[in-house]
PDB file of C-alpha atoms and ligand atoms in Angstrom:
ATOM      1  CA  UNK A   1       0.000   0.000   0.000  1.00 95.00           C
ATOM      2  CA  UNK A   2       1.231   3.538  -0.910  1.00 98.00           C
ATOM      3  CA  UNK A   3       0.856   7.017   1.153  1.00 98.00           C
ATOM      4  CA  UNK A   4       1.781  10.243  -0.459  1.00 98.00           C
ATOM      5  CA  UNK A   5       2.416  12.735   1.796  1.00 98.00           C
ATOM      6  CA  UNK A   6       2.130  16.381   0.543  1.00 98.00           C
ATOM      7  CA  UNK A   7       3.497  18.389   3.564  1.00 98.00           C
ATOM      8  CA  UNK A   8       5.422  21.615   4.121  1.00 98.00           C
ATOM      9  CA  UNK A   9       8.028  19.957   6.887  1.00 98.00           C
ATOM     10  CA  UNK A  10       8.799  16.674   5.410  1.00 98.00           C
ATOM     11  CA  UNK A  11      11.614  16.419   7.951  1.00 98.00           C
ATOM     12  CA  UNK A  12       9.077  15.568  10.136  1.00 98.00           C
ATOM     13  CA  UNK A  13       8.217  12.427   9.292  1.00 97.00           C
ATOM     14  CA  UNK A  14      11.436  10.636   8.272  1.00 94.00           C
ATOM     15  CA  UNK A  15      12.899   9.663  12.030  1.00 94.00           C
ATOM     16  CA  UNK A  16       9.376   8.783  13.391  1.00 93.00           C
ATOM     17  CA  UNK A  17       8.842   6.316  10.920  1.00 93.00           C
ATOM     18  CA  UNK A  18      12.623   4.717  11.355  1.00 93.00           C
ATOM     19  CA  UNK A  19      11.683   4.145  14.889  1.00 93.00           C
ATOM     20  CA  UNK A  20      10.015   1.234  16.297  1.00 90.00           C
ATOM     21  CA  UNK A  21       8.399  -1.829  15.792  1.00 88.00           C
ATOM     22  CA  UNK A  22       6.607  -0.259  12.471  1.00 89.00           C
ATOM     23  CA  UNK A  23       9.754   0.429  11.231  1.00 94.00           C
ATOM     24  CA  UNK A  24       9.384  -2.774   9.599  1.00 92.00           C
ATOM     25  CA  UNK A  25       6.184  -1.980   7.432  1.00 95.00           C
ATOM     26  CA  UNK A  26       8.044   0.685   6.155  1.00 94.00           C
ATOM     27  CA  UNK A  27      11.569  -0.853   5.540  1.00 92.00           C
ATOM     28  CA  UNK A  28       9.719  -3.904   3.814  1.00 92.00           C
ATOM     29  CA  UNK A  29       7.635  -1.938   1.338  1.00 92.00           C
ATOM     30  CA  UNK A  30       4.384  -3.127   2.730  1.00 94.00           C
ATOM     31  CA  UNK A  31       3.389   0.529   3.600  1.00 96.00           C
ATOM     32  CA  UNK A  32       5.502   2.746   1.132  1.00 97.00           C
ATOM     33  CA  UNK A  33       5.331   6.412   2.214  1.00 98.00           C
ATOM     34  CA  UNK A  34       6.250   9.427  -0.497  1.00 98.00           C
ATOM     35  CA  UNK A  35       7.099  12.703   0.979  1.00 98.00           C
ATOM     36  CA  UNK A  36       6.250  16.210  -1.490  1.00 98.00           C
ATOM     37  CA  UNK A  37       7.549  18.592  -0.200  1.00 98.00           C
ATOM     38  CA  UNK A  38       4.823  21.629  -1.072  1.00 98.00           C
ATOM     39  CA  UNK A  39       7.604  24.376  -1.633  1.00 98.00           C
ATOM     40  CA  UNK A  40       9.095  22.464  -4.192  1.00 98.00           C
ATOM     41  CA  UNK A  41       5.702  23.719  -6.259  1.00 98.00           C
ATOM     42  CA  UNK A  42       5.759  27.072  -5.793  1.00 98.00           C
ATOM     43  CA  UNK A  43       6.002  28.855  -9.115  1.00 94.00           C
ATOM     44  CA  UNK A  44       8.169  32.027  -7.817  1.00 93.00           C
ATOM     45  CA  UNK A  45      11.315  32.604  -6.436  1.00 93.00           C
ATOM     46  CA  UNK A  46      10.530  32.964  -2.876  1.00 94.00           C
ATOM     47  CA  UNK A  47       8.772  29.457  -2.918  1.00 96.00           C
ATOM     48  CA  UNK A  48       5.530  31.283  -1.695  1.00 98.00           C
ATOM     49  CA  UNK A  49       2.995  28.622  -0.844  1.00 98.00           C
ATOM     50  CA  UNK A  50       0.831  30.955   1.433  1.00 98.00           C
ATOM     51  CA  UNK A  51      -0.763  34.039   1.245  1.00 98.00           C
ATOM     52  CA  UNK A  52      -2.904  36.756   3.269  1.00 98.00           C
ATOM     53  CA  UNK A  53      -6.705  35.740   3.692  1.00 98.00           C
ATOM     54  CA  UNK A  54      -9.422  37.897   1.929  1.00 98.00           C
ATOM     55  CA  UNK A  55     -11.554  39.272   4.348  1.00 98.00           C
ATOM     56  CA  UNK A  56      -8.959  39.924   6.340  1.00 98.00           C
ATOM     57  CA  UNK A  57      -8.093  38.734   9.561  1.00 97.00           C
ATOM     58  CA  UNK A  58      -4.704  37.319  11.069  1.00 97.00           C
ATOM     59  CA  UNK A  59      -2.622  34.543   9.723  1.00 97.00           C
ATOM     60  CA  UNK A  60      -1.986  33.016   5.985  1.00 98.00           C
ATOM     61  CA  UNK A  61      -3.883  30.677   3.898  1.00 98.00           C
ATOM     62  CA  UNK A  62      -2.365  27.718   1.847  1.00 98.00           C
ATOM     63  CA  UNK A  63      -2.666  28.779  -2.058  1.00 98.00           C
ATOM     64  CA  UNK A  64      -4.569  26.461  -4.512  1.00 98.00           C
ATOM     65  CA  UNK A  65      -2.048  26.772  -7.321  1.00 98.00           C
ATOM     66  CA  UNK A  66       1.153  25.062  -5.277  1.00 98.00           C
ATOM     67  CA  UNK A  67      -1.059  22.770  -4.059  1.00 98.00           C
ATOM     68  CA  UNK A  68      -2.849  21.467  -7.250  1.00 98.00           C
ATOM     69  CA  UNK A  69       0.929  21.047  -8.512  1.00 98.00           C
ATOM     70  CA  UNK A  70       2.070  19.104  -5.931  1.00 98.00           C
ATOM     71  CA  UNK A  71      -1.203  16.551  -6.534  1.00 98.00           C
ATOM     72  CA  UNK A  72      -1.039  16.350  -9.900  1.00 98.00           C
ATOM     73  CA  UNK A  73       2.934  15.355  -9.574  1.00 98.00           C
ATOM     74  CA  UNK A  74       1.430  12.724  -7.167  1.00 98.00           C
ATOM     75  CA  UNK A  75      -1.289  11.662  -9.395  1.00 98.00           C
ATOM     76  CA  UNK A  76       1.356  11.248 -11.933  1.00 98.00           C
ATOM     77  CA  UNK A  77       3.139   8.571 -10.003  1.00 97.00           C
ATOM     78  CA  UNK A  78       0.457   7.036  -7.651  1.00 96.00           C
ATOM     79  CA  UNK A  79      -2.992   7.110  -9.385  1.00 89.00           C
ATOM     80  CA  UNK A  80      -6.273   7.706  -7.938  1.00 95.00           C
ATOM     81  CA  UNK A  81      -6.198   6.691  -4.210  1.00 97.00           C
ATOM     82  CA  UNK A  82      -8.604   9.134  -2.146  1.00 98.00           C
ATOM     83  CA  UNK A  83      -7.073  12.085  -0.408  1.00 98.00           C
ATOM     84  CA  UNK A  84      -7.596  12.703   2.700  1.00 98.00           C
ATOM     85  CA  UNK A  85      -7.199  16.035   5.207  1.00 98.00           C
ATOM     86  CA  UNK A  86      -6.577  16.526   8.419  1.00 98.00           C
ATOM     87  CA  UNK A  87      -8.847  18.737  10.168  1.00 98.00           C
ATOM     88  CA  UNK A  88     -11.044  18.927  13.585  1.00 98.00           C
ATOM     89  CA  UNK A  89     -14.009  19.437  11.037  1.00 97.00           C
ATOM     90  CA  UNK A  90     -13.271  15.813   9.963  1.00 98.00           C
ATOM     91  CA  UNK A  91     -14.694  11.957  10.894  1.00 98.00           C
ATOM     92  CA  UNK A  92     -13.287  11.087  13.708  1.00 98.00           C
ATOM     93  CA  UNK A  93     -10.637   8.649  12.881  1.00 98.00           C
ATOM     94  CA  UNK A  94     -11.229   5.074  14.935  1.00 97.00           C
ATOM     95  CA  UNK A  95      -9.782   1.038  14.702  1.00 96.00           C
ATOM     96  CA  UNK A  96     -12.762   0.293  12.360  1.00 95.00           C
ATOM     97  CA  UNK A  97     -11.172   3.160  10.068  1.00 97.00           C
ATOM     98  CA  UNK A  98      -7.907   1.724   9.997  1.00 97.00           C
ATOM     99  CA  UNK A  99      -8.416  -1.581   9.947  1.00 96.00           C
ATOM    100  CA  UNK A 100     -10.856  -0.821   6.409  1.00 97.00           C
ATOM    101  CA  UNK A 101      -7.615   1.042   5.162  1.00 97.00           C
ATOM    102  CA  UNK A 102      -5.278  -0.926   6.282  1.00 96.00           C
ATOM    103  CA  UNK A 103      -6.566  -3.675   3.391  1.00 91.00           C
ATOM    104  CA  UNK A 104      -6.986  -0.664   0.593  1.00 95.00           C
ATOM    105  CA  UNK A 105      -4.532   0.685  -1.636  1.00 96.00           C
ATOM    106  CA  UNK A 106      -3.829   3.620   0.250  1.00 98.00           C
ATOM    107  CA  UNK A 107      -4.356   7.177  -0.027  1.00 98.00           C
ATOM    108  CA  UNK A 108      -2.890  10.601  -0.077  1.00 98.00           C
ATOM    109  CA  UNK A 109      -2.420  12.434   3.138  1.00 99.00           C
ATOM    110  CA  UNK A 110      -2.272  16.406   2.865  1.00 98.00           C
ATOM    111  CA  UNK A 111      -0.884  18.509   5.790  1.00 98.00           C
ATOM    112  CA  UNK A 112      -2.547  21.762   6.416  1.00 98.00           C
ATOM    113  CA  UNK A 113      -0.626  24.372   8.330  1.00 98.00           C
ATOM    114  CA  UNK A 114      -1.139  28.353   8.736  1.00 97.00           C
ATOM    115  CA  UNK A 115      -4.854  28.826   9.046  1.00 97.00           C
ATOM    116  CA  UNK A 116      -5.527  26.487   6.888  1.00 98.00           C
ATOM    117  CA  UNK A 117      -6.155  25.681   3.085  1.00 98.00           C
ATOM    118  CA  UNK A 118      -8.142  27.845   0.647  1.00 98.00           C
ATOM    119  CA  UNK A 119     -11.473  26.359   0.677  1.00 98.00           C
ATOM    120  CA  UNK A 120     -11.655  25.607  -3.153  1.00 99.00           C
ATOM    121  CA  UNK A 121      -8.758  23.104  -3.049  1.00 99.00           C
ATOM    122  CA  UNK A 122     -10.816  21.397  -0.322  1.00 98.00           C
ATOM    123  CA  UNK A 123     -13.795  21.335  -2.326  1.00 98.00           C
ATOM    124  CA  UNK A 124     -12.228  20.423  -5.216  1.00 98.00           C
ATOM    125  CA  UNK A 125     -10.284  17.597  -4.170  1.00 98.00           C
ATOM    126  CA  UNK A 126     -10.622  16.170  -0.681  1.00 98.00           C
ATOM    127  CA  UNK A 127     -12.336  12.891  -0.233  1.00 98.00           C
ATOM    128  CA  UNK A 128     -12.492  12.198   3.573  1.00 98.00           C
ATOM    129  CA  UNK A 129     -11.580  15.011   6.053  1.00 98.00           C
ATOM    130  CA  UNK A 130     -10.431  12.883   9.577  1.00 98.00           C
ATOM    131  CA  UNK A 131     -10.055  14.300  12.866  1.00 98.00           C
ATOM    132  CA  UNK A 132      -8.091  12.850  15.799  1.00 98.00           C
ATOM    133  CA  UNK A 133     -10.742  14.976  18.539  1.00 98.00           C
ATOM    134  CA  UNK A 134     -11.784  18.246  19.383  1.00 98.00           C
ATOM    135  CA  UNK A 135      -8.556  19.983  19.675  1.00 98.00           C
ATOM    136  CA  UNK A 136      -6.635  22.577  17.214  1.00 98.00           C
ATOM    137  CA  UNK A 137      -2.998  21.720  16.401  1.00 98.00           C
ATOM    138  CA  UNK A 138      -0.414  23.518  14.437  1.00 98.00           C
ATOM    139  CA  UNK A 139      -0.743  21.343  10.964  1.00 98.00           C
ATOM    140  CA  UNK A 140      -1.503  18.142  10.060  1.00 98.00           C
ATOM    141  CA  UNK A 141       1.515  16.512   9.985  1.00 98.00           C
ATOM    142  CA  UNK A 142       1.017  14.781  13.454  1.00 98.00           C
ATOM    143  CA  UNK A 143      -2.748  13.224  12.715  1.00 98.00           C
ATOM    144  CA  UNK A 144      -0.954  12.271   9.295  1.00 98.00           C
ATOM    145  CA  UNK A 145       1.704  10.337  11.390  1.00 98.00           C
ATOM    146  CA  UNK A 146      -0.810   9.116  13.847  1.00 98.00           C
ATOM    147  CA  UNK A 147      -2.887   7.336  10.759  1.00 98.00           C
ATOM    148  CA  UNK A 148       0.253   6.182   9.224  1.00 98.00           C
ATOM    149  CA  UNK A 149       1.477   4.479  12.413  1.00 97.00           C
ATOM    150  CA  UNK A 150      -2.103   2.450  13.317  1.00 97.00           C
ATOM    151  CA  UNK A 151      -1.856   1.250   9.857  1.00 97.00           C
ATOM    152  CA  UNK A 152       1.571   0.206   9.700  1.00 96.00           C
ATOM    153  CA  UNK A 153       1.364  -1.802  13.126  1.00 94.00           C
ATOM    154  CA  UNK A 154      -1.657  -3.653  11.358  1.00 94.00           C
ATOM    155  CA  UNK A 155       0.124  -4.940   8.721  1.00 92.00           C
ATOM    156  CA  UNK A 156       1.273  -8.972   8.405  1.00 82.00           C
ATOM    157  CA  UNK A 157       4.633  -9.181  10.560  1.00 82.00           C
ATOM    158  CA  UNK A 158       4.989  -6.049  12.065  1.00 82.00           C
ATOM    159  CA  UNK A 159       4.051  -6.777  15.633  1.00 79.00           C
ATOM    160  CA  UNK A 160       6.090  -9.511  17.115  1.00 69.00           C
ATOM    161  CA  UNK A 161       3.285 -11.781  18.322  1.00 70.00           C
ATOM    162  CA  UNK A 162       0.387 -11.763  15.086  1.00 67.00           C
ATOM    163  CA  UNK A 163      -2.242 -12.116  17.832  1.00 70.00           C
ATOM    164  CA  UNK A 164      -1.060  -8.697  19.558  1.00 74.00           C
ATOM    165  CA  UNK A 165      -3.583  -7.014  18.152  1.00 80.00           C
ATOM    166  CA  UNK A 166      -6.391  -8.590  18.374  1.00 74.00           C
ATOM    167  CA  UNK A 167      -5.957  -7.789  22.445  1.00 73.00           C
ATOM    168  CA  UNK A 168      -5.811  -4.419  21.279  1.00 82.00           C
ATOM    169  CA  UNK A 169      -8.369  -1.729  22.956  1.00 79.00           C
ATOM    170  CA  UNK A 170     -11.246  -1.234  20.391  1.00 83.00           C
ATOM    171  CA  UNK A 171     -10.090  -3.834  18.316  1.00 74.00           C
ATOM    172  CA  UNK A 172     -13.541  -5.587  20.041  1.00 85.00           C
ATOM    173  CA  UNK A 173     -14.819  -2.699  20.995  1.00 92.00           C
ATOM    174  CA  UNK A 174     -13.448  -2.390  24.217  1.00 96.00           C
ATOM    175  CA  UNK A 175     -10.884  -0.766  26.033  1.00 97.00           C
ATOM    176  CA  UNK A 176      -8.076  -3.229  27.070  1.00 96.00           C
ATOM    177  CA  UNK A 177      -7.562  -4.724  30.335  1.00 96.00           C
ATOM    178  CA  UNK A 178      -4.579  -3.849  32.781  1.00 98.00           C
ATOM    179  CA  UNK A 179      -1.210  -5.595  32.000  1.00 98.00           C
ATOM    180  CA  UNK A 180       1.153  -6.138  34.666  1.00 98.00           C
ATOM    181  CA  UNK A 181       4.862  -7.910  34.568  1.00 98.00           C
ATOM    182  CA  UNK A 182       7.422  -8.121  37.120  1.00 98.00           C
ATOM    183  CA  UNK A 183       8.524  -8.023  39.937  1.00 98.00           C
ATOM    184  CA  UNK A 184       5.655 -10.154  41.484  1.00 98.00           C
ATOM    185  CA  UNK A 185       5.416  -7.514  44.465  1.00 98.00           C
ATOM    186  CA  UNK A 186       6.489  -4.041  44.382  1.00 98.00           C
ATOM    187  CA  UNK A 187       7.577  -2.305  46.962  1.00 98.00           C
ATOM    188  CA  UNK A 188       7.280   1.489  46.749  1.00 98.00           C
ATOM    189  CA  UNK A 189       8.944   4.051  48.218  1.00 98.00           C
ATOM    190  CA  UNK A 190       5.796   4.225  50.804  1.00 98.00           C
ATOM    191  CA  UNK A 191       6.181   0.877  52.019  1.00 98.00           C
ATOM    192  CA  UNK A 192       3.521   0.013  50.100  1.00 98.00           C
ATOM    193  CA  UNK A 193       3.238  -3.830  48.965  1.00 98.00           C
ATOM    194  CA  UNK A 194       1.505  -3.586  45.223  1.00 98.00           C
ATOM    195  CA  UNK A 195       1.497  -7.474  44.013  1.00 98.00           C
ATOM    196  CA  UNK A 196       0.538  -8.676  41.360  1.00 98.00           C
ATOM    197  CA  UNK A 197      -3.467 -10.089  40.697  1.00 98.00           C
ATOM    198  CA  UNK A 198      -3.216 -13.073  41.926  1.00 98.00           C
ATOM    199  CA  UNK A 199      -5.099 -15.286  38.833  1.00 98.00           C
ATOM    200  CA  UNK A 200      -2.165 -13.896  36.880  1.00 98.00           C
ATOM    201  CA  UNK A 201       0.254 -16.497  38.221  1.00 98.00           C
ATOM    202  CA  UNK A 202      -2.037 -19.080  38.428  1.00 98.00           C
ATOM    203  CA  UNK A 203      -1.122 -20.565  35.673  1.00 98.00           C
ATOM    204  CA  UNK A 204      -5.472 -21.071  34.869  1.00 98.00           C
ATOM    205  CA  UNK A 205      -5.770 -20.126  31.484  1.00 98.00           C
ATOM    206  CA  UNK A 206      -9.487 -19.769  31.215  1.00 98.00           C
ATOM    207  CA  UNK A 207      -9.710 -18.129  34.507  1.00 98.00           C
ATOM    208  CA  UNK A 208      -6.888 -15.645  33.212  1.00 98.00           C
ATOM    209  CA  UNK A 209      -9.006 -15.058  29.942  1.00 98.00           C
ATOM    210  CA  UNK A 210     -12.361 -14.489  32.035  1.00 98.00           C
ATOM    211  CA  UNK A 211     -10.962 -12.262  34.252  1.00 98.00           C
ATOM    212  CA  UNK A 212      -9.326 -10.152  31.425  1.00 98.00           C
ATOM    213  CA  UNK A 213     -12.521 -10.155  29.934  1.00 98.00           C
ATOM    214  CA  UNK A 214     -13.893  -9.120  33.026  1.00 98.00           C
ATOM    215  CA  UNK A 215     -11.599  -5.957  33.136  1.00 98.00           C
ATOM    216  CA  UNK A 216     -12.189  -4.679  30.118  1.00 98.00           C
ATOM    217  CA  UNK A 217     -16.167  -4.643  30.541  1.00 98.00           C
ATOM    218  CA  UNK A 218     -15.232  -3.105  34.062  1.00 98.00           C
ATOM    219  CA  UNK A 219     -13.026  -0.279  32.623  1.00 98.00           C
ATOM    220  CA  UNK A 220     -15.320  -0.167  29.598  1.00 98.00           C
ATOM    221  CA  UNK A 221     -18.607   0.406  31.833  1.00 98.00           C
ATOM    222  CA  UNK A 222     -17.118   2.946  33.784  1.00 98.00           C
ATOM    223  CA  UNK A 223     -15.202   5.214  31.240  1.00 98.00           C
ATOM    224  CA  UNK A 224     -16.384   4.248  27.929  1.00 98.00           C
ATOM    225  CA  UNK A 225     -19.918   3.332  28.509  1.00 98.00           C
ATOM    226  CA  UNK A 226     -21.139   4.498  24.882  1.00 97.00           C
ATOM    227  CA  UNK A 227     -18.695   1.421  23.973  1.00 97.00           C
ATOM    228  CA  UNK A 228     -20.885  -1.082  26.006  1.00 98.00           C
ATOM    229  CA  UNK A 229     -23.944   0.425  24.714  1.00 98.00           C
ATOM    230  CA  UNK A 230     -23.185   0.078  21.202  1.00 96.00           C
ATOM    231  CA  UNK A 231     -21.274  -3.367  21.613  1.00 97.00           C
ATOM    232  CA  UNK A 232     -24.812  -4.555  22.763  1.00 97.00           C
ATOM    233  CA  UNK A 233     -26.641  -3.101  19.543  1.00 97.00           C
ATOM    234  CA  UNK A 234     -24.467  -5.293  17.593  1.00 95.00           C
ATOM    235  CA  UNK A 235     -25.233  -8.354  19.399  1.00 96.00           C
ATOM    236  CA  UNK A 236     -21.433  -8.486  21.199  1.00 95.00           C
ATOM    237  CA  UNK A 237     -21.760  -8.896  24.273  1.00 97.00           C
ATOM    238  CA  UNK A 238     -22.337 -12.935  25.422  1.00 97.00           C
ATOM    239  CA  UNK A 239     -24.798 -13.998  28.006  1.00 98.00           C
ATOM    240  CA  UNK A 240     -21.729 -14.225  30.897  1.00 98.00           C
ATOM    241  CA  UNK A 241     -20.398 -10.568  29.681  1.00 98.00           C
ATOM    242  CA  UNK A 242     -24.000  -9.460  30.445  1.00 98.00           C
ATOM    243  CA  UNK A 243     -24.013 -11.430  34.113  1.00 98.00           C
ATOM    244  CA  UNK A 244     -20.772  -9.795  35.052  1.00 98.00           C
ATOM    245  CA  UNK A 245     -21.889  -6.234  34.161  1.00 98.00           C
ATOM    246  CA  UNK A 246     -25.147  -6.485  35.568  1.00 98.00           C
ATOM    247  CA  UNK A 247     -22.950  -7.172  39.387  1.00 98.00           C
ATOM    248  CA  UNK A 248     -21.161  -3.810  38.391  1.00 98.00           C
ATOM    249  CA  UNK A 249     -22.109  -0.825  40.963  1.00 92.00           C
ATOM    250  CA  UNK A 250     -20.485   1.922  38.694  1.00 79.00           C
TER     251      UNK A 250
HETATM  252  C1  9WO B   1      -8.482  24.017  12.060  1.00 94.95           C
HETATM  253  C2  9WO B   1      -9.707  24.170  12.696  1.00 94.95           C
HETATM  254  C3  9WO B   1     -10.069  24.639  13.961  1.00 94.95           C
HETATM  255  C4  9WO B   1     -11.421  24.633  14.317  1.00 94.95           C
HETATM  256  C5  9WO B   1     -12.386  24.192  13.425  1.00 94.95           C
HETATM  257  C6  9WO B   1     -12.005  23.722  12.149  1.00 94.95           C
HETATM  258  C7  9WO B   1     -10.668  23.744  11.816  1.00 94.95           C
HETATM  259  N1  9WO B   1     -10.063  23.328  10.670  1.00 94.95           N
HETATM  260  C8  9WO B   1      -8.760  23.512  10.816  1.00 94.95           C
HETATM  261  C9  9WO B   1      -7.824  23.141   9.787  1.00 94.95           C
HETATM  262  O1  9WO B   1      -8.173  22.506   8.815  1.00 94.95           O
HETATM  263  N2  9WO B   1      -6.559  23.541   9.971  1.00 94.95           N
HETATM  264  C10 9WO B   1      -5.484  23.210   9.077  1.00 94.95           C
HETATM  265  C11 9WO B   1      -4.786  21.958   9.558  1.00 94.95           C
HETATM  266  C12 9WO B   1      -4.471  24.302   9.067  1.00 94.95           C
HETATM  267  C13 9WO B   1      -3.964  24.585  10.479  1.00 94.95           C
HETATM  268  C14 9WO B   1      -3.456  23.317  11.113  1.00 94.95           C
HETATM  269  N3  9WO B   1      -4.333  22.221  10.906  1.00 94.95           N
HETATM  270  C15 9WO B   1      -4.831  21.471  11.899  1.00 94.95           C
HETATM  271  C16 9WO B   1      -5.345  20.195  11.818  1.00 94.95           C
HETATM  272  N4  9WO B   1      -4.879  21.848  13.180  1.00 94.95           N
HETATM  273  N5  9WO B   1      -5.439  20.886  13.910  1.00 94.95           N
HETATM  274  C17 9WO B   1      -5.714  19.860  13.108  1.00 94.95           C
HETATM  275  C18 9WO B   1      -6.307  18.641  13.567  1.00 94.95           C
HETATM  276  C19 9WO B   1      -6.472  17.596  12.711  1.00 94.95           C
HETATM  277  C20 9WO B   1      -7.064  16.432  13.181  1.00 94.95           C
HETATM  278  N6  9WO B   1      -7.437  16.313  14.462  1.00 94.95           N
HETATM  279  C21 9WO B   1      -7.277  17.326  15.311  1.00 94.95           C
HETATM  280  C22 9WO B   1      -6.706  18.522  14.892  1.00 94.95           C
END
């Protein structure tokens, strides 16, 4: 699968996707990212890509022209994958999102920054518009990064165990359960004694699987409850989940 990345600071992506255990969906081709750099299509010699918003009003506004350069160059090499922008106006992006790309051929990713991009680009040529929440940030080079990484840790080989991510929060539509590891007790600084739950060690694997399950509908009820409502709508929650939850006092 193949991401082209039109961006202003292509620096920024290079050493977070070296890093890590998705390193390898990069290194092996599986997810192959482009970088354009935008200012290589400006069309004067100040490499303008911005300019002052009619109307008025503070900061600058990504130009059209620059832009529509820089995708038809992509288009050129890459074809007709959707493109998508980053933008609190967007779908929220969730697991059911990537997991749907993470089997498609890709897409292009273009990084706002400024104030954002003149609106007739975005009408023009934007297929999906994704948000990571409610928040402003200072471009869209981090969301771009943030979809890039959840679909490179989803691809064949790239996490260690193949079943990692199928424990994954959301991946069920749940929020995952606590993990622990050693020491068996720990001591802190308080004189506290923190072990370990105890069905951890016991070596029970069934138990060990019902009370993970357990935990997750626990921390799922009580800070996610919209989860548990619509994980019953579909039908995905079994008799036993619906005995334990029922005991709750949230
Ligand atoms: C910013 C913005 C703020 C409130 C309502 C709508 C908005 N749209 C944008 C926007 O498209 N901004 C561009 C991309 C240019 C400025 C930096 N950009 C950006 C993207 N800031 N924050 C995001 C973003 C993207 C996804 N999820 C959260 C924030």
């Amino acid at each position: 699968m193949r991401f082209d990345v039109i961006t202003l600071f292509p620096d920024l992506f290079g050493p977070f996707l070296q890093q890590g255990i998705t390193r390898r969906a990069f290194e092996s081709g599986q997810v192959d990212v482009h970088l354009w750099p935008l200012r290589d299509f400006a069309d004067d010699n100040y490499r303008r890509v911005d300019d002052r918003p009619y109307g008025g009003g503070p900061g600058m506004v990504m130009l059209v022209e620059p832009l529509e350069r820089a995708l038809a160059a992509v288009r050129a090499q890459a074809g007709a994958a959707p493109v998508i922008h980053f933008s609190p106006t967007g779908r929220k992006m969730d697991q059911a999102l990537l997991r749907e790309m993470a089997g498609g051929p890709g897409a292009v990713l273009l990084c706002g920054r400024y104030e954002g991009i003149d609106q007739r680009f975005l009408d023009r040529h934007v297929d999906l518009e994704l948000s990571l929440g409610d928040f402003v940030l200072s471009g869209g080079e981090l969301p771009a990064l943030a979809l890039l990484d959840g679909i490179a840790r989803l691809q064949a080989g790239v996490l260690s165990d193949a079943r990692s991510h199928e424990q994954d929060s959301f991946e069920d539509g749940m929020l995952d359960c606590p993990h622990y590891s050693r020491p068996e007790q720990l001591t802190t600084p308080e004189g506290q004694n923190l072990p370990v739950p105890p069905v951890l060690l016991s070596g029970h694997h069934a138990q060990i699987a019902q009370w993970r399950r357990e935990q997750s509908l626990q921390l799922t009820a009580r800070r996610r409850p919209d989860l548990i409502a619509v994980a019953r709508a579909a039908g995905r929650l079994s008799k036993a989940d619906e005995r334990f939850l029922a005991t709750l006092v949230l």
